[in-house]
Amino acid sequence: MPETYTHTSVWHYRQGTLDSTPESTPIVREHAATLYVNGEPWLTFICSPIALEALAVGFLFNENVITSLEEVDQIKLKEEDRRIQVQLNHPAQKPAQFHRTSTGVSLQPHIAAHEVGADFTIQADKVIALYDQLMAQQKLHDQVGGFHSAALSDGESVPIIVEDLGRHNCVDKLTGLYLLRHATFIPRALLLSGRISSEMVYKTLALGIPLIVSRTSPTSLAVQIADTSGITLIGYLRKAQFDIYSHPERLIAA
Amino acid sequence: MPETYTHTSVWHYRQGTLDSTPESTPIVREHAATLYVNGEPWLTFICSPIALEALAVGFLFNENVITSLEEVDQIKLKEEDRRIQVQLNHPAQKPAQFHRTSTGVSLQPHIAAHEVGADFTIQADKVIALYDQLMAQQKLHDQVGGFHSAALSDGESVPIIVEDLGRHNCVDKLTGLYLLRHATFIPRALLLSGRISSEMVYKTLALGIPLIVSRTSPTSLAVQIADTSGITLIGYLRKAQFDIYSHPERLIAA
């Protein structure tokens, strides 16, 4: 069974100092498992690779495809748990339409190999200042709770901010606003209030953004893609400190 | 434009006392907007009803359906912003397969009208004790961070606990484990670490669970469905206090 988490290197920025030696830290793994029903692929779960049979059965029950376990003839995990094959004792209609709060369609990067912001460097305390601007400008989160916020920065200011109940919606809206406003600045940083999953990084590749910052955690796949693509990925930003998961060379200590 | 948030009544439980009079509190609205591309429905976003044109354009760009705004002939919002109609200047292939971290397929309740746990009451401090059991038994969250946890309780103990990187995966896994283990207890409470959205409540209807508890916020649609279905919905549970968003009559002050 694939592991639910792995370890990665992280560089700390604390009290004005950027560590030169990374520490090892545990990190969530993203596992993609495709559900096949009666031989037909239905959808791919991005999940933790535990209780995958339960995930399939629970999903089919909750979606009203089955009403009891007796309708399930067989469940098999194949290809290192990347396929969950469910055989029912009756035909089932694959749903024609999906909805989402926080998922997309493809798992492939928008641009396979794209050297992002090779020339871009930034002072560590500037990262904190930009993130403070996002926090200061988010309104719904402070008034209501339950909202995510996200912003695009040129590395100096934070011209585009959005809020939405979904993390992924925020990123799509930022991209859309950037295009619809015919914004002319070069996007240098994506600032997020929520977790950094692989999709966030894939989406960032499309705009060639070299820096992603969040106050929460990234997943291991997000870090891997950021590392390969030359993106600096920062998590756990709190007041005057943060952790760097990839490409620390872009940061200059104050 | 539909509002991004609304107000709802909330009863406080604080320091052993259950308020008899509710207070009004702001709450996130879930808006369902279906994206039509060249006249064909593609998927439904569950989102905040702001910047919907940007959401559509950003999604299509991030999914590589368009590479620039010039490919978009027209964007129209229809039916009180529940339809986002995008006309491209070229044909586009609707994606055949979706993946998800936290979404499902249907927006319809599993069981349209189902009187849940009409006879079930619970002491307020018992709710806190059950939630403490979930917190004590979650392992990955404490070791790694970035995991959600969820549990099914019979109202006395917490026999089924799961952890996953996705909130919705947790709920599906719980249901699946309940079925696969041929569990014989009557599920009385769904305990969640993450936000309570409408899907959580719909899924709970299938198992007839009368109590949903989270340490974070619900959405307005979640509260509305819980209210209609006779479910007691509790949010913002912290140490010895919580807020009740529906059916407070099920709770007995200690």
PDB file of N, CA and C in Angstrom, chain A residues 136-200:
ATOM      1  N   ALA A 136      -4.901  41.782   4.888  1.00  0.00           N
ATOM      2  CA  ALA A 136      -5.552  43.069   5.193  1.00  0.00           C
ATOM      3  C   ALA A 136      -6.715  43.345   4.246  1.00  0.00           C
ATOM      4  N   GLN A 137      -6.623  42.842   3.021  1.00  0.00           N
ATOM      5  CA  GLN A 137      -7.648  43.162   2.024  1.00  0.00           C
ATOM      6  C   GLN A 137      -8.772  42.136   1.949  1.00  0.00           C
ATOM      7  N   GLN A 138      -8.598  40.947   2.541  1.00  0.00           N
ATOM      8  CA  GLN A 138      -9.707  39.989   2.521  1.00  0.00           C
ATOM      9  C   GLN A 138     -10.811  40.516   3.441  1.00  0.00           C
ATOM     10  N   LYS A 139     -12.026  40.475   2.957  1.00  0.00           N
ATOM     11  CA  LYS A 139     -13.134  41.053   3.706  1.00  0.00           C
ATOM     12  C   LYS A 139     -14.083  39.987   4.217  1.00  0.00           C
ATOM     13  N   LEU A 140     -14.509  39.093   3.321  1.00  0.00           N
ATOM     14  CA  LEU A 140     -15.521  38.109   3.672  1.00  0.00           C
ATOM     15  C   LEU A 140     -15.034  37.171   4.769  1.00  0.00           C
ATOM     16  N   HIS A 141     -13.772  36.771   4.679  1.00  0.00           N
ATOM     17  CA  HIS A 141     -13.235  35.871   5.684  1.00  0.00           C
ATOM     18  C   HIS A 141     -13.362  36.484   7.074  1.00  0.00           C
ATOM     19  N   ASP A 142     -13.033  37.753   7.174  1.00  0.00           N
ATOM     20  CA  ASP A 142     -13.057  38.403   8.480  1.00  0.00           C
ATOM     21  C   ASP A 142     -14.488  38.620   8.981  1.00  0.00           C
ATOM     22  N   GLN A 143     -15.394  38.942   8.053  1.00  0.00           N
ATOM     23  CA  GLN A 143     -16.774  39.217   8.452  1.00  0.00           C
ATOM     24  C   GLN A 143     -17.564  37.953   8.747  1.00  0.00           C
ATOM     25  N   VAL A 144     -17.318  36.920   7.965  1.00  0.00           N
ATOM     26  CA  VAL A 144     -18.219  35.774   7.942  1.00  0.00           C
ATOM     27  C   VAL A 144     -17.544  34.472   8.369  1.00  0.00           C
ATOM     28  N   GLY A 145     -16.260  34.314   8.054  1.00  0.00           N
ATOM     29  CA  GLY A 145     -15.608  33.017   8.234  1.00  0.00           C
ATOM     30  C   GLY A 145     -16.021  32.088   7.110  1.00  0.00           C
ATOM     31  N   GLY A 146     -15.263  31.015   6.929  1.00  0.00           N
ATOM     32  CA  GLY A 146     -15.632  30.022   5.925  1.00  0.00           C
ATOM     33  C   GLY A 146     -15.263  30.380   4.500  1.00  0.00           C
ATOM     34  N   PHE A 147     -14.557  31.483   4.301  1.00  0.00           N
ATOM     35  CA  PHE A 147     -14.102  31.856   2.962  1.00  0.00           C
ATOM     36  C   PHE A 147     -12.593  31.636   2.826  1.00  0.00           C
ATOM     37  N   HIS A 148     -12.197  31.258   1.619  1.00  0.00           N
ATOM     38  CA  HIS A 148     -10.790  31.274   1.271  1.00  0.00           C
ATOM     39  C   HIS A 148     -10.484  32.565   0.524  1.00  0.00           C
ATOM     40  N   SER A 149      -9.223  32.966   0.557  1.00  0.00           N
ATOM     41  CA  SER A 149      -8.823  34.119  -0.232  1.00  0.00           C
ATOM     42  C   SER A 149      -7.541  33.789  -0.980  1.00  0.00           C
ATOM     43  N   ALA A 150      -7.316  34.533  -2.049  1.00  0.00           N
ATOM     44  CA  ALA A 150      -6.128  34.301  -2.865  1.00  0.00           C
ATOM     45  C   ALA A 150      -5.814  35.581  -3.625  1.00  0.00           C
ATOM     46  N   ALA A 151      -4.560  35.744  -3.992  1.00  0.00           N
ATOM     47  CA  ALA A 151      -4.153  36.975  -4.663  1.00  0.00           C
ATOM     48  C   ALA A 151      -3.012  36.729  -5.638  1.00  0.00           C
ATOM     49  N   LEU A 152      -2.939  37.608  -6.614  1.00  0.00           N
ATOM     50  CA  LEU A 152      -1.810  37.646  -7.544  1.00  0.00           C
ATOM     51  C   LEU A 152      -1.004  38.908  -7.268  1.00  0.00           C
ATOM     52  N   SER A 153       0.298  38.748  -7.202  1.00  0.00           N
ATOM     53  CA  SER A 153       1.175  39.883  -6.940  1.00  0.00           C
ATOM     54  C   SER A 153       2.244  39.967  -8.021  1.00  0.00           C
ATOM     55  N   ASP A 154       2.703  41.202  -8.261  1.00  0.00           N
ATOM     56  CA  ASP A 154       3.827  41.390  -9.176  1.00  0.00           C
ATOM     57  C   ASP A 154       5.160  41.380  -8.418  1.00  0.00           C
ATOM     58  N   GLY A 155       5.086  41.104  -7.123  1.00  0.00           N
ATOM     59  CA  GLY A 155       6.293  41.090  -6.304  1.00  0.00           C
ATOM     60  C   GLY A 155       6.467  42.391  -5.532  1.00  0.00           C
ATOM     61  N   GLU A 156       5.654  43.389  -5.874  1.00  0.00           N
ATOM     62  CA  GLU A 156       5.724  44.682  -5.187  1.00  0.00           C
ATOM     63  C   GLU A 156       4.394  45.018  -4.511  1.00  0.00           C
ATOM     64  N   SER A 157       3.304  44.829  -5.228  1.00  0.00           N
ATOM     65  CA  SER A 157       1.975  45.101  -4.678  1.00  0.00           C
ATOM     66  C   SER A 157       1.087  43.883  -4.943  1.00  0.00           C
ATOM     67  N   VAL A 158      -0.189  44.001  -4.556  1.00  0.00           N
ATOM     68  CA  VAL A 158      -1.106  42.866  -4.675  1.00  0.00           C
ATOM     69  C   VAL A 158      -2.352  43.346  -5.416  1.00  0.00           C
ATOM     70  N   PRO A 159      -2.272  43.449  -6.751  1.00  0.00           N
ATOM     71  CA  PRO A 159      -3.359  44.101  -7.488  1.00  0.00           C
ATOM     72  C   PRO A 159      -4.629  43.274  -7.650  1.00  0.00           C
ATOM     73  N   ILE A 160      -4.570  41.945  -7.540  1.00  0.00           N
ATOM     74  CA  ILE A 160      -5.781  41.141  -7.745  1.00  0.00           C
ATOM     75  C   ILE A 160      -6.004  40.210  -6.558  1.00  0.00           C
ATOM     76  N   ILE A 161      -7.157  40.392  -5.911  1.00  0.00           N
ATOM     77  CA  ILE A 161      -7.528  39.558  -4.756  1.00  0.00           C
ATOM     78  C   ILE A 161      -8.927  39.013  -4.988  1.00  0.00           C
ATOM     79  N   VAL A 162      -9.143  37.748  -4.658  1.00  0.00           N
ATOM     80  CA  VAL A 162     -10.504  37.197  -4.681  1.00  0.00           C
ATOM     81  C   VAL A 162     -10.771  36.381  -3.423  1.00  0.00           C
ATOM     82  N   GLU A 163     -12.085  36.225  -3.150  1.00  0.00           N
ATOM     83  CA  GLU A 163     -12.502  35.344  -2.055  1.00  0.00           C
ATOM     84  C   GLU A 163     -13.578  34.404  -2.593  1.00  0.00           C
ATOM     85  N   ASP A 164     -13.569  33.193  -2.116  1.00  0.00           N
ATOM     86  CA  ASP A 164     -14.558  32.206  -2.544  1.00  0.00           C
ATOM     87  C   ASP A 164     -14.616  31.128  -1.469  1.00  0.00           C
ATOM     88  N   LEU A 165     -15.729  30.410  -1.429  1.00  0.00           N
ATOM     89  CA  LEU A 165     -15.812  29.318  -0.452  1.00  0.00           C
ATOM     90  C   LEU A 165     -14.889  28.163  -0.817  1.00  0.00           C
ATOM     91  N   GLY A 166     -14.428  28.123  -2.079  1.00  0.00           N
ATOM     92  CA  GLY A 166     -13.543  27.033  -2.495  1.00  0.00           C
ATOM     93  C   GLY A 166     -12.148  27.515  -2.839  1.00  0.00           C
ATOM     94  N   ARG A 167     -11.159  26.750  -2.425  1.00  0.00           N
ATOM     95  CA  ARG A 167      -9.759  27.103  -2.698  1.00  0.00           C
ATOM     96  C   ARG A 167      -9.463  27.141  -4.195  1.00  0.00           C
ATOM     97  N   HIS A 168      -9.993  26.125  -4.883  1.00  0.00           N
ATOM     98  CA  HIS A 168      -9.692  26.013  -6.312  1.00  0.00           C
ATOM     99  C   HIS A 168     -10.412  27.081  -7.118  1.00  0.00           C
ATOM    100  N   ASN A 169     -11.639  27.383  -6.694  1.00  0.00           N
ATOM    101  CA  ASN A 169     -12.357  28.480  -7.340  1.00  0.00           C
ATOM    102  C   ASN A 169     -11.543  29.760  -7.279  1.00  0.00           C
ATOM    103  N   CYS A 170     -10.924  30.014  -6.131  1.00  0.00           N
ATOM    104  CA  CYS A 170     -10.099  31.225  -5.974  1.00  0.00           C
ATOM    105  C   CYS A 170      -9.019  31.289  -7.050  1.00  0.00           C
ATOM    106  N   VAL A 171      -8.330  30.175  -7.271  1.00  0.00           N
ATOM    107  CA  VAL A 171      -7.222  30.191  -8.227  1.00  0.00           C
ATOM    108  C   VAL A 171      -7.735  30.393  -9.645  1.00  0.00           C
ATOM    109  N   ASP A 172      -8.852  29.718  -9.986  1.00  0.00           N
ATOM    110  CA  ASP A 172      -9.419  29.917 -11.321  1.00  0.00           C
ATOM    111  C   ASP A 172      -9.895  31.362 -11.490  1.00  0.00           C
ATOM    112  N   LYS A 173     -10.507  31.913 -10.452  1.00  0.00           N
ATOM    113  CA  LYS A 173     -10.984  33.296 -10.552  1.00  0.00           C
ATOM    114  C   LYS A 173      -9.834  34.286 -10.721  1.00  0.00           C
ATOM    115  N   LEU A 174      -8.738  34.054 -10.006  1.00  0.00           N
ATOM    116  CA  LEU A 174      -7.560  34.932 -10.159  1.00  0.00           C
ATOM    117  C   LEU A 174      -7.085  34.938 -11.601  1.00  0.00           C
ATOM    118  N   THR A 175      -6.965  33.740 -12.154  1.00  0.00           N
ATOM    119  CA  THR A 175      -6.511  33.619 -13.547  1.00  0.00           C
ATOM    120  C   THR A 175      -7.476  34.344 -14.476  1.00  0.00           C
ATOM    121  N   GLY A 176      -8.780  34.114 -14.258  1.00  0.00           N
ATOM    122  CA  GLY A 176      -9.790  34.752 -15.099  1.00  0.00           C
ATOM    123  C   GLY A 176      -9.759  36.265 -14.975  1.00  0.00           C
ATOM    124  N   LEU A 177      -9.620  36.774 -13.763  1.00  0.00           N
ATOM    125  CA  LEU A 177      -9.557  38.228 -13.571  1.00  0.00           C
ATOM    126  C   LEU A 177      -8.321  38.812 -14.260  1.00  0.00           C
ATOM    127  N   TYR A 178      -7.232  38.092 -14.148  1.00  0.00           N
ATOM    128  CA  TYR A 178      -6.001  38.537 -14.798  1.00  0.00           C
ATOM    129  C   TYR A 178      -6.217  38.694 -16.305  1.00  0.00           C
ATOM    130  N   LEU A 179      -6.864  37.707 -16.908  1.00  0.00           N
ATOM    131  CA  LEU A 179      -7.120  37.758 -18.346  1.00  0.00           C
ATOM    132  C   LEU A 179      -8.175  38.819 -18.689  1.00  0.00           C
ATOM    133  N   LEU A 180      -9.283  38.831 -17.956  1.00  0.00           N
ATOM    134  CA  LEU A 180     -10.397  39.725 -18.285  1.00  0.00           C
ATOM    135  C   LEU A 180     -10.037  41.201 -18.106  1.00  0.00           C
ATOM    136  N   ARG A 181      -9.144  41.477 -17.152  1.00  0.00           N
ATOM    137  CA  ARG A 181      -8.738  42.881 -16.926  1.00  0.00           C
ATOM    138  C   ARG A 181      -7.603  43.303 -17.853  1.00  0.00           C
ATOM    139  N   HIS A 182      -7.163  42.367 -18.695  1.00  0.00           N
ATOM    140  CA  HIS A 182      -6.009  42.638 -19.566  1.00  0.00           C
ATOM    141  C   HIS A 182      -4.855  43.210 -18.743  1.00  0.00           C
ATOM    142  N   ALA A 183      -4.649  42.567 -17.589  1.00  0.00           N
ATOM    143  CA  ALA A 183      -3.606  43.038 -16.675  1.00  0.00           C
ATOM    144  C   ALA A 183      -2.252  42.941 -17.360  1.00  0.00           C
ATOM    145  N   THR A 184      -1.454  43.967 -17.151  1.00  0.00           N
ATOM    146  CA  THR A 184      -0.173  43.993 -17.858  1.00  0.00           C
ATOM    147  C   THR A 184       1.012  43.684 -16.946  1.00  0.00           C
ATOM    148  N   PHE A 185       0.773  43.580 -15.643  1.00  0.00           N
ATOM    149  CA  PHE A 185       1.914  43.276 -14.763  1.00  0.00           C
ATOM    150  C   PHE A 185       2.356  41.814 -14.959  1.00  0.00           C
ATOM    151  N   ILE A 186       3.592  41.531 -14.577  1.00  0.00           N
ATOM    152  CA  ILE A 186       4.094  40.156 -14.641  1.00  0.00           C
ATOM    153  C   ILE A 186       3.778  39.484 -13.307  1.00  0.00           C
ATOM    154  N   PRO A 187       2.941  38.438 -13.306  1.00  0.00           N
ATOM    155  CA  PRO A 187       2.593  37.812 -12.025  1.00  0.00           C
ATOM    156  C   PRO A 187       3.798  37.063 -11.456  1.00  0.00           C
ATOM    157  N   ARG A 188       4.182  37.445 -10.252  1.00  0.00           N
ATOM    158  CA  ARG A 188       5.377  36.876  -9.630  1.00  0.00           C
ATOM    159  C   ARG A 188       5.052  35.981  -8.446  1.00  0.00           C
ATOM    160  N   ALA A 189       3.917  36.243  -7.807  1.00  0.00           N
ATOM    161  CA  ALA A 189       3.585  35.458  -6.614  1.00  0.00           C
ATOM    162  C   ALA A 189       2.088  35.154  -6.569  1.00  0.00           C
ATOM    163  N   LEU A 190       1.778  33.905  -6.208  1.00  0.00           N
ATOM    164  CA  LEU A 190       0.410  33.480  -5.953  1.00  0.00           C
ATOM    165  C   LEU A 190       0.295  33.313  -4.449  1.00  0.00           C
ATOM    166  N   LEU A 191      -0.594  34.095  -3.840  1.00  0.00           N
ATOM    167  CA  LEU A 191      -0.748  34.058  -2.385  1.00  0.00           C
ATOM    168  C   LEU A 191      -2.057  33.360  -2.058  1.00  0.00           C
ATOM    169  N   LEU A 192      -2.013  32.343  -1.214  1.00  0.00           N
ATOM    170  CA  LEU A 192      -3.188  31.517  -0.935  1.00  0.00           C
ATOM    171  C   LEU A 192      -3.442  31.413   0.561  1.00  0.00           C
ATOM    172  N   SER A 193      -4.728  31.395   0.932  1.00  0.00           N
ATOM    173  CA  SER A 193      -5.034  31.181   2.348  1.00  0.00           C
ATOM    174  C   SER A 193      -5.117  29.692   2.671  1.00  0.00           C
ATOM    175  N   GLY A 194      -5.332  28.860   1.655  1.00  0.00           N
ATOM    176  CA  GLY A 194      -5.572  27.437   1.908  1.00  0.00           C
ATOM    177  C   GLY A 194      -4.403  26.557   1.513  1.00  0.00           C
ATOM    178  N   ARG A 195      -4.636  25.273   1.573  1.00  0.00           N
ATOM    179  CA  ARG A 195      -3.604  24.294   1.308  1.00  0.00           C
ATOM    180  C   ARG A 195      -3.148  24.333  -0.147  1.00  0.00           C
ATOM    181  N   ILE A 196      -1.866  24.030  -0.346  1.00  0.00           N
ATOM    182  CA  ILE A 196      -1.307  23.991  -1.696  1.00  0.00           C
ATOM    183  C   ILE A 196      -1.299  22.547  -2.180  1.00  0.00           C
ATOM    184  N   SER A 197      -2.218  22.205  -3.073  1.00  0.00           N
ATOM    185  CA  SER A 197      -2.219  20.865  -3.654  1.00  0.00           C
ATOM    186  C   SER A 197      -1.620  20.944  -5.055  1.00  0.00           C
ATOM    187  N   SER A 198      -1.432  19.793  -5.669  1.00  0.00           N
ATOM    188  CA  SER A 198      -0.761  19.739  -6.967  1.00  0.00           C
ATOM    189  C   SER A 198      -1.462  20.624  -7.994  1.00  0.00           C
ATOM    190  N   GLU A 199      -2.799  20.645  -7.938  1.00  0.00           N
ATOM    191  CA  GLU A 199      -3.531  21.442  -8.924  1.00  0.00           C
ATOM    192  C   GLU A 199      -3.185  22.920  -8.865  1.00  0.00           C
ATOM    193  N   MET A 200      -2.957  23.415  -7.653  1.00  0.00           N
ATOM    194  CA  MET A 200      -2.574  24.823  -7.505  1.00  0.00           C
ATOM    195  C   MET A 200      -1.285  25.092  -8.274  1.00  0.00           C
TER     196      MET A 200
END
